[in-house]
């Protein structure tokens, strides 16, 4: 699958321009940000993340439609060293990045999330293709693919942690693409069935808006952008003002000055 090259600018928070020591594994993530496209993610790591001094990034972001490469494949991205690597072969250190661990030895691939908080099957198919291509490029096998969870214990990608069978299936799909004897056309994708649910969506009306990590106006989380939409889990009143709890677990204001509901 074609990678769209769309690098973020060199900066110490999201693209430190350190050399990878080599590629010994591929680490799979999910963005945990409903409705954010690879382009949204690239713009976040090229803007807000730097302004907020957030040491984070990943090499490739995949959704239903595309795969976007935002950090060159020979450079370090800050995606899997929130805790020292539990995977021995990914442990590493360098003079310029002490204890860099898996960030020095792996490529991070992020799967984007639908507005209802799930990963679309087409996104997973595209990630399989991207990861298979990386395995070919670096001489790796399906046994060199790890969840972020395997590396550091983080709940990522959450759907592959709560249901490990999904990760087993992912690796076996990569393996099929790696074995030269089984070369076949990718199957025709069936259109997703429209959901008959009556779930309500909240849409951001202003250019930037804080979310909250809990039902507390002081517990600010990430910033969301105009036009982004999120599935509402429930409405609640906090300190006299209404807020929505989102299906993703985050909270957002219900003030119609800032958001609309569909
Ligand atoms: Zn992750």
Tab-separated table of C-alpha atoms and ligand atoms in Angstrom:
chain	number	residue	atom	x	y	z
A	1	UNK	CA	0.000	0.000	0.000
A	2	UNK	CA	1.278	3.417	-1.003
A	3	UNK	CA	2.504	5.498	1.929
A	4	UNK	CA	1.680	9.180	1.599
A	5	UNK	CA	4.792	11.069	2.710
A	6	UNK	CA	3.730	13.994	4.861
A	7	UNK	CA	6.527	14.577	7.355
A	8	UNK	CA	6.148	16.769	10.409
A	9	UNK	CA	8.813	19.424	10.831
A	10	UNK	CA	11.920	18.540	12.843
A	11	UNK	CA	11.378	19.498	16.501
A	12	UNK	CA	12.361	18.056	19.839
A	13	UNK	CA	8.872	16.905	20.890
A	14	UNK	CA	7.505	14.902	17.987
A	15	UNK	CA	10.387	14.483	15.487
A	16	UNK	CA	13.738	14.617	17.282
A	17	UNK	CA	15.588	13.483	14.129
A	18	UNK	CA	17.437	10.734	16.014
A	19	UNK	CA	18.543	7.700	14.013
A	20	UNK	CA	16.815	4.375	14.570
A	21	UNK	CA	19.399	1.744	15.462
A	22	UNK	CA	17.612	-0.680	13.151
A	23	UNK	CA	14.160	-2.155	12.764
A	24	UNK	CA	13.680	-5.250	14.900
A	25	UNK	CA	9.931	-4.991	15.273
A	26	UNK	CA	6.723	-3.237	14.294
A	27	UNK	CA	4.594	-1.848	17.116
A	28	UNK	CA	0.851	-1.518	16.532
A	29	UNK	CA	-1.187	1.255	18.156
A	30	UNK	CA	-4.562	2.891	17.924
A	31	UNK	CA	-4.976	6.650	18.117
A	32	UNK	CA	-7.784	6.481	20.738
A	33	UNK	CA	-9.072	9.697	19.131
A	34	UNK	CA	-12.477	9.103	17.543
A	35	UNK	CA	-12.959	10.464	14.047
A	36	UNK	CA	-9.408	11.778	13.608
A	37	UNK	CA	-7.971	11.065	10.138
A	38	UNK	CA	-4.283	10.431	9.382
A	39	UNK	CA	-4.118	14.037	8.160
A	40	UNK	CA	-5.648	15.300	11.431
A	41	UNK	CA	-3.058	13.294	13.353
A	42	UNK	CA	-0.210	14.585	11.219
A	43	UNK	CA	-1.380	18.157	11.752
A	44	UNK	CA	-1.674	17.534	15.501
A	45	UNK	CA	1.906	16.237	15.732
A	46	UNK	CA	3.077	19.129	13.548
A	47	UNK	CA	1.265	21.754	15.640
A	48	UNK	CA	-0.647	21.316	18.887
A	49	UNK	CA	1.562	18.501	20.194
A	50	UNK	CA	4.659	20.662	19.734
A	51	UNK	CA	2.985	23.731	21.274
A	52	UNK	CA	1.885	21.600	24.243
A	53	UNK	CA	5.411	20.123	24.584
A	54	UNK	CA	4.071	16.591	24.212
A	55	UNK	CA	6.808	14.039	23.591
A	56	UNK	CA	4.840	11.722	21.301
A	57	UNK	CA	4.483	10.579	17.702
A	58	UNK	CA	4.436	7.496	15.486
A	59	UNK	CA	5.677	6.801	11.990
A	60	UNK	CA	2.545	5.810	10.097
A	61	UNK	CA	-1.185	6.543	10.545
A	62	UNK	CA	-3.676	4.320	8.749
A	63	UNK	CA	-7.419	4.661	8.268
A	64	UNK	CA	-10.010	3.181	5.884
A	65	UNK	CA	-8.679	5.241	2.989
A	66	UNK	CA	-4.952	5.838	3.327
A	67	UNK	CA	-1.642	5.338	5.080
A	68	UNK	CA	0.293	8.498	5.931
A	69	UNK	CA	3.988	8.468	6.820
A	70	UNK	CA	4.688	11.408	9.136
A	71	UNK	CA	8.143	10.474	10.508
A	72	UNK	CA	10.836	9.097	8.139
A	73	UNK	CA	11.289	5.346	8.589
A	74	UNK	CA	14.938	5.685	9.628
A	75	UNK	CA	14.181	8.139	12.431
A	76	UNK	CA	12.973	7.682	16.001
A	77	UNK	CA	9.307	8.355	16.790
A	78	UNK	CA	8.201	8.584	20.418
A	79	UNK	CA	5.567	5.854	20.410
A	80	UNK	CA	6.437	2.935	22.681
A	81	UNK	CA	8.766	3.918	25.495
A	82	UNK	CA	6.274	5.109	28.102
A	83	UNK	CA	7.701	2.208	30.151
A	84	UNK	CA	10.918	0.254	29.515
A	85	UNK	CA	10.424	-2.462	26.911
A	86	UNK	CA	9.170	-5.793	28.195
A	87	UNK	CA	10.250	-7.307	24.886
A	88	UNK	CA	13.931	-8.072	25.398
A	89	UNK	CA	14.962	-7.886	21.758
A	90	UNK	CA	13.549	-4.361	21.421
A	91	UNK	CA	15.481	-3.014	24.412
A	92	UNK	CA	18.096	-0.520	23.381
A	93	UNK	CA	19.977	2.550	24.419
A	94	UNK	CA	22.033	5.068	22.470
A	95	UNK	CA	24.352	7.883	23.451
A	96	UNK	CA	21.807	10.373	22.097
A	97	UNK	CA	18.790	8.605	23.665
A	98	UNK	CA	19.574	6.722	26.855
A	99	UNK	CA	17.134	3.905	27.517
A	100	UNK	CA	15.319	4.646	24.286
A	101	UNK	CA	14.252	1.004	24.193
A	102	UNK	CA	11.657	0.086	21.571
A	103	UNK	CA	11.663	3.636	20.231
A	104	UNK	CA	15.198	2.992	18.964
A	105	UNK	CA	14.420	-0.376	17.405
A	106	UNK	CA	10.878	-0.318	16.046
A	107	UNK	CA	8.452	1.385	13.713
A	108	UNK	CA	5.132	2.567	15.144
A	109	UNK	CA	1.943	2.069	13.134
A	110	UNK	CA	-1.227	3.753	14.410
A	111	UNK	CA	-4.736	2.688	13.443
A	112	UNK	CA	-7.276	5.515	13.332
A	113	UNK	CA	-10.585	5.242	15.153
A	114	UNK	CA	-14.141	5.705	13.898
A	115	UNK	CA	-16.397	8.237	15.564
A	116	UNK	CA	-18.096	5.439	17.506
A	117	UNK	CA	-14.754	4.467	19.038
A	118	UNK	CA	-14.148	1.286	17.030
A	119	UNK	CA	-11.492	0.446	14.451
A	120	UNK	CA	-13.094	-0.121	11.031
A	121	UNK	CA	-12.315	-3.521	9.424
A	122	UNK	CA	-10.991	-1.695	6.343
A	123	UNK	CA	-8.577	0.213	8.583
A	124	UNK	CA	-7.335	-3.078	9.986
A	125	UNK	CA	-6.973	-4.495	6.445
A	126	UNK	CA	-4.932	-1.476	5.409
A	127	UNK	CA	-2.764	-1.766	8.529
A	128	UNK	CA	-2.144	-5.449	7.703
A	129	UNK	CA	-0.979	-4.415	4.256
A	130	UNK	CA	1.272	-1.646	5.580
A	131	UNK	CA	2.797	-3.919	8.226
A	132	UNK	CA	3.338	-6.732	5.688
A	133	UNK	CA	5.161	-4.266	3.429
A	134	UNK	CA	7.340	-3.195	6.374
A	135	UNK	CA	8.097	-6.823	7.258
A	136	UNK	CA	9.246	-7.419	3.678
A	137	UNK	CA	11.357	-4.268	3.664
A	138	UNK	CA	13.127	-5.087	6.937
A	139	UNK	CA	13.240	-8.894	6.690
A	140	UNK	CA	10.805	-9.417	9.568
A	141	UNK	CA	8.060	-11.988	10.099
A	142	UNK	CA	4.645	-11.896	11.763
A	143	UNK	CA	6.434	-12.846	14.997
A	144	UNK	CA	8.127	-9.454	15.018
A	145	UNK	CA	4.803	-7.611	15.298
A	146	UNK	CA	3.859	-6.368	18.770
A	147	UNK	CA	1.009	-4.488	20.342
A	148	UNK	CA	2.025	-1.395	22.272
A	149	UNK	CA	0.533	-3.390	25.164
A	150	UNK	CA	3.146	-6.168	24.716
A	151	UNK	CA	5.970	-3.641	24.829
A	152	UNK	CA	4.992	-1.406	27.740
A	153	UNK	CA	1.707	-2.664	29.165
A	154	UNK	CA	-0.301	0.301	27.865
A	155	UNK	CA	-3.906	-0.479	26.900
A	156	UNK	CA	-3.174	-0.033	23.184
A	157	UNK	CA	-4.632	-0.837	20.768
A	158	UNK	CA	-7.481	-1.329	23.248
A	159	UNK	CA	-9.626	-3.549	20.970
A	160	UNK	CA	-6.618	-5.885	20.499
A	161	UNK	CA	-6.019	-5.988	24.258
A	162	UNK	CA	-9.605	-6.700	25.302
A	163	UNK	CA	-9.858	-9.330	22.532
A	164	UNK	CA	-6.416	-10.864	21.884
A	165	UNK	CA	-7.918	-13.054	19.135
A	166	UNK	CA	-8.119	-9.908	16.990
A	167	UNK	CA	-4.351	-9.512	17.271
A	168	UNK	CA	-3.768	-13.189	16.471
A	169	UNK	CA	-5.929	-12.724	13.350
A	170	UNK	CA	-3.982	-9.577	12.438
A	171	UNK	CA	-0.660	-11.432	12.568
A	172	UNK	CA	-2.019	-14.365	10.626
A	173	UNK	CA	-3.306	-11.973	7.922
A	174	UNK	CA	0.170	-10.434	7.702
A	175	UNK	CA	1.670	-13.915	7.433
A	176	UNK	CA	-0.623	-14.704	4.479
A	177	UNK	CA	0.688	-11.626	2.684
A	178	UNK	CA	4.287	-12.636	3.401
A	179	UNK	CA	4.099	-16.166	2.053
A	180	UNK	CA	4.897	-15.933	-1.680
A	181	UNK	CA	2.835	-19.006	-2.640
A	182	UNK	CA	-0.443	-17.434	-1.552
A	183	UNK	CA	-0.510	-14.393	-3.757
A	184	UNK	CA	-4.049	-13.328	-4.416
A	185	UNK	CA	-6.088	-10.262	-5.085
A	186	UNK	CA	-7.461	-8.564	-2.022
A	187	UNK	CA	-11.094	-9.595	-1.622
A	188	UNK	CA	-13.862	-7.236	-2.625
A	189	UNK	CA	-14.715	-5.167	0.374
A	190	UNK	CA	-18.327	-5.253	1.427
A	191	UNK	CA	-19.822	-1.926	2.339
A	192	UNK	CA	-20.314	-1.334	6.024
A	193	UNK	CA	-23.906	-1.733	7.091
A	194	UNK	CA	-25.422	1.484	8.324
A	195	UNK	CA	-26.105	1.320	12.016
A	196	UNK	CA	-29.736	1.419	12.998
A	197	UNK	CA	-28.924	2.830	16.393
A	198	UNK	CA	-30.238	6.139	17.621
A	199	UNK	CA	-26.917	7.236	19.021
A	200	UNK	CA	-26.471	10.963	19.198
A	201	UNK	CA	-23.390	12.757	18.032
A	202	UNK	CA	-21.897	15.958	19.369
A	203	UNK	CA	-20.120	18.157	16.823
A	204	UNK	CA	-17.535	20.813	17.672
A	205	UNK	CA	-18.625	24.293	16.488
A	206	UNK	CA	-15.582	26.352	17.476
A	207	UNK	CA	-12.064	26.142	16.059
A	208	UNK	CA	-10.562	24.509	19.151
A	209	UNK	CA	-12.211	23.033	22.225
A	210	UNK	CA	-10.928	21.215	25.281
A	211	UNK	CA	-12.143	17.757	26.229
A	212	UNK	CA	-12.005	16.545	29.823
A	213	UNK	CA	-10.519	13.339	31.149
A	214	UNK	CA	-13.170	13.004	33.840
A	215	UNK	CA	-16.462	14.627	34.863
A	216	UNK	CA	-14.535	17.603	36.197
A	217	UNK	CA	-14.124	20.959	34.450
A	218	UNK	CA	-10.560	21.238	35.755
A	219	UNK	CA	-9.404	17.891	34.359
A	220	UNK	CA	-8.589	19.117	30.849
A	221	UNK	CA	-7.674	16.587	28.165
A	222	UNK	CA	-6.759	16.875	24.542
A	223	UNK	CA	-8.014	19.656	22.275
A	224	UNK	CA	-10.500	18.793	19.542
A	225	UNK	CA	-11.100	20.780	16.383
A	226	UNK	CA	-14.066	22.325	14.593
A	227	UNK	CA	-16.143	19.746	12.735
A	228	UNK	CA	-14.972	16.764	14.768
A	229	UNK	CA	-17.872	14.573	15.873
A	230	UNK	CA	-18.160	12.177	18.805
A	231	UNK	CA	-20.744	9.658	19.926
A	232	UNK	CA	-22.470	10.634	23.152
A	233	UNK	CA	-22.735	8.032	25.904
A	234	UNK	CA	-24.683	10.186	28.352
A	235	UNK	CA	-25.407	13.697	29.486
A	236	UNK	CA	-24.570	14.909	32.976
A	237	UNK	CA	-24.497	18.105	34.984
A	238	UNK	CA	-21.203	19.070	36.603
A	239	UNK	CA	-20.972	22.125	38.857
A	240	UNK	CA	-24.222	23.437	37.362
A	241	UNK	CA	-23.151	23.084	33.702
A	242	UNK	CA	-24.084	20.302	31.335
A	243	UNK	CA	-21.438	18.045	29.857
A	244	UNK	CA	-21.489	14.924	27.732
A	245	UNK	CA	-19.645	11.762	28.507
A	246	UNK	CA	-18.478	10.382	25.155
A	247	UNK	CA	-18.393	6.775	24.107
A	248	UNK	CA	-14.622	7.051	23.967
A	249	UNK	CA	-14.633	7.812	27.701
A	250	UNK	CA	-13.739	11.493	27.345
A	251	UNK	CA	-16.010	14.367	28.383
A	252	UNK	CA	-16.968	17.511	26.498
A	253	UNK	CA	-19.113	20.568	27.168
A	254	UNK	CA	-22.792	20.428	26.167
A	255	UNK	CA	-22.974	24.216	25.833
A	256	UNK	CA	-24.581	24.937	22.445
A	257	UNK	CA	-22.296	27.945	22.082
A	258	UNK	CA	-19.468	25.461	21.485
A	259	UNK	CA	-21.117	22.294	20.193
A	260	UNK	CA	-24.151	21.084	18.323
A	261	UNK	CA	-25.904	17.747	18.600
A	262	UNK	CA	-27.195	15.554	15.811
B	1	LIG	ZN1	0.032	2.997	21.566
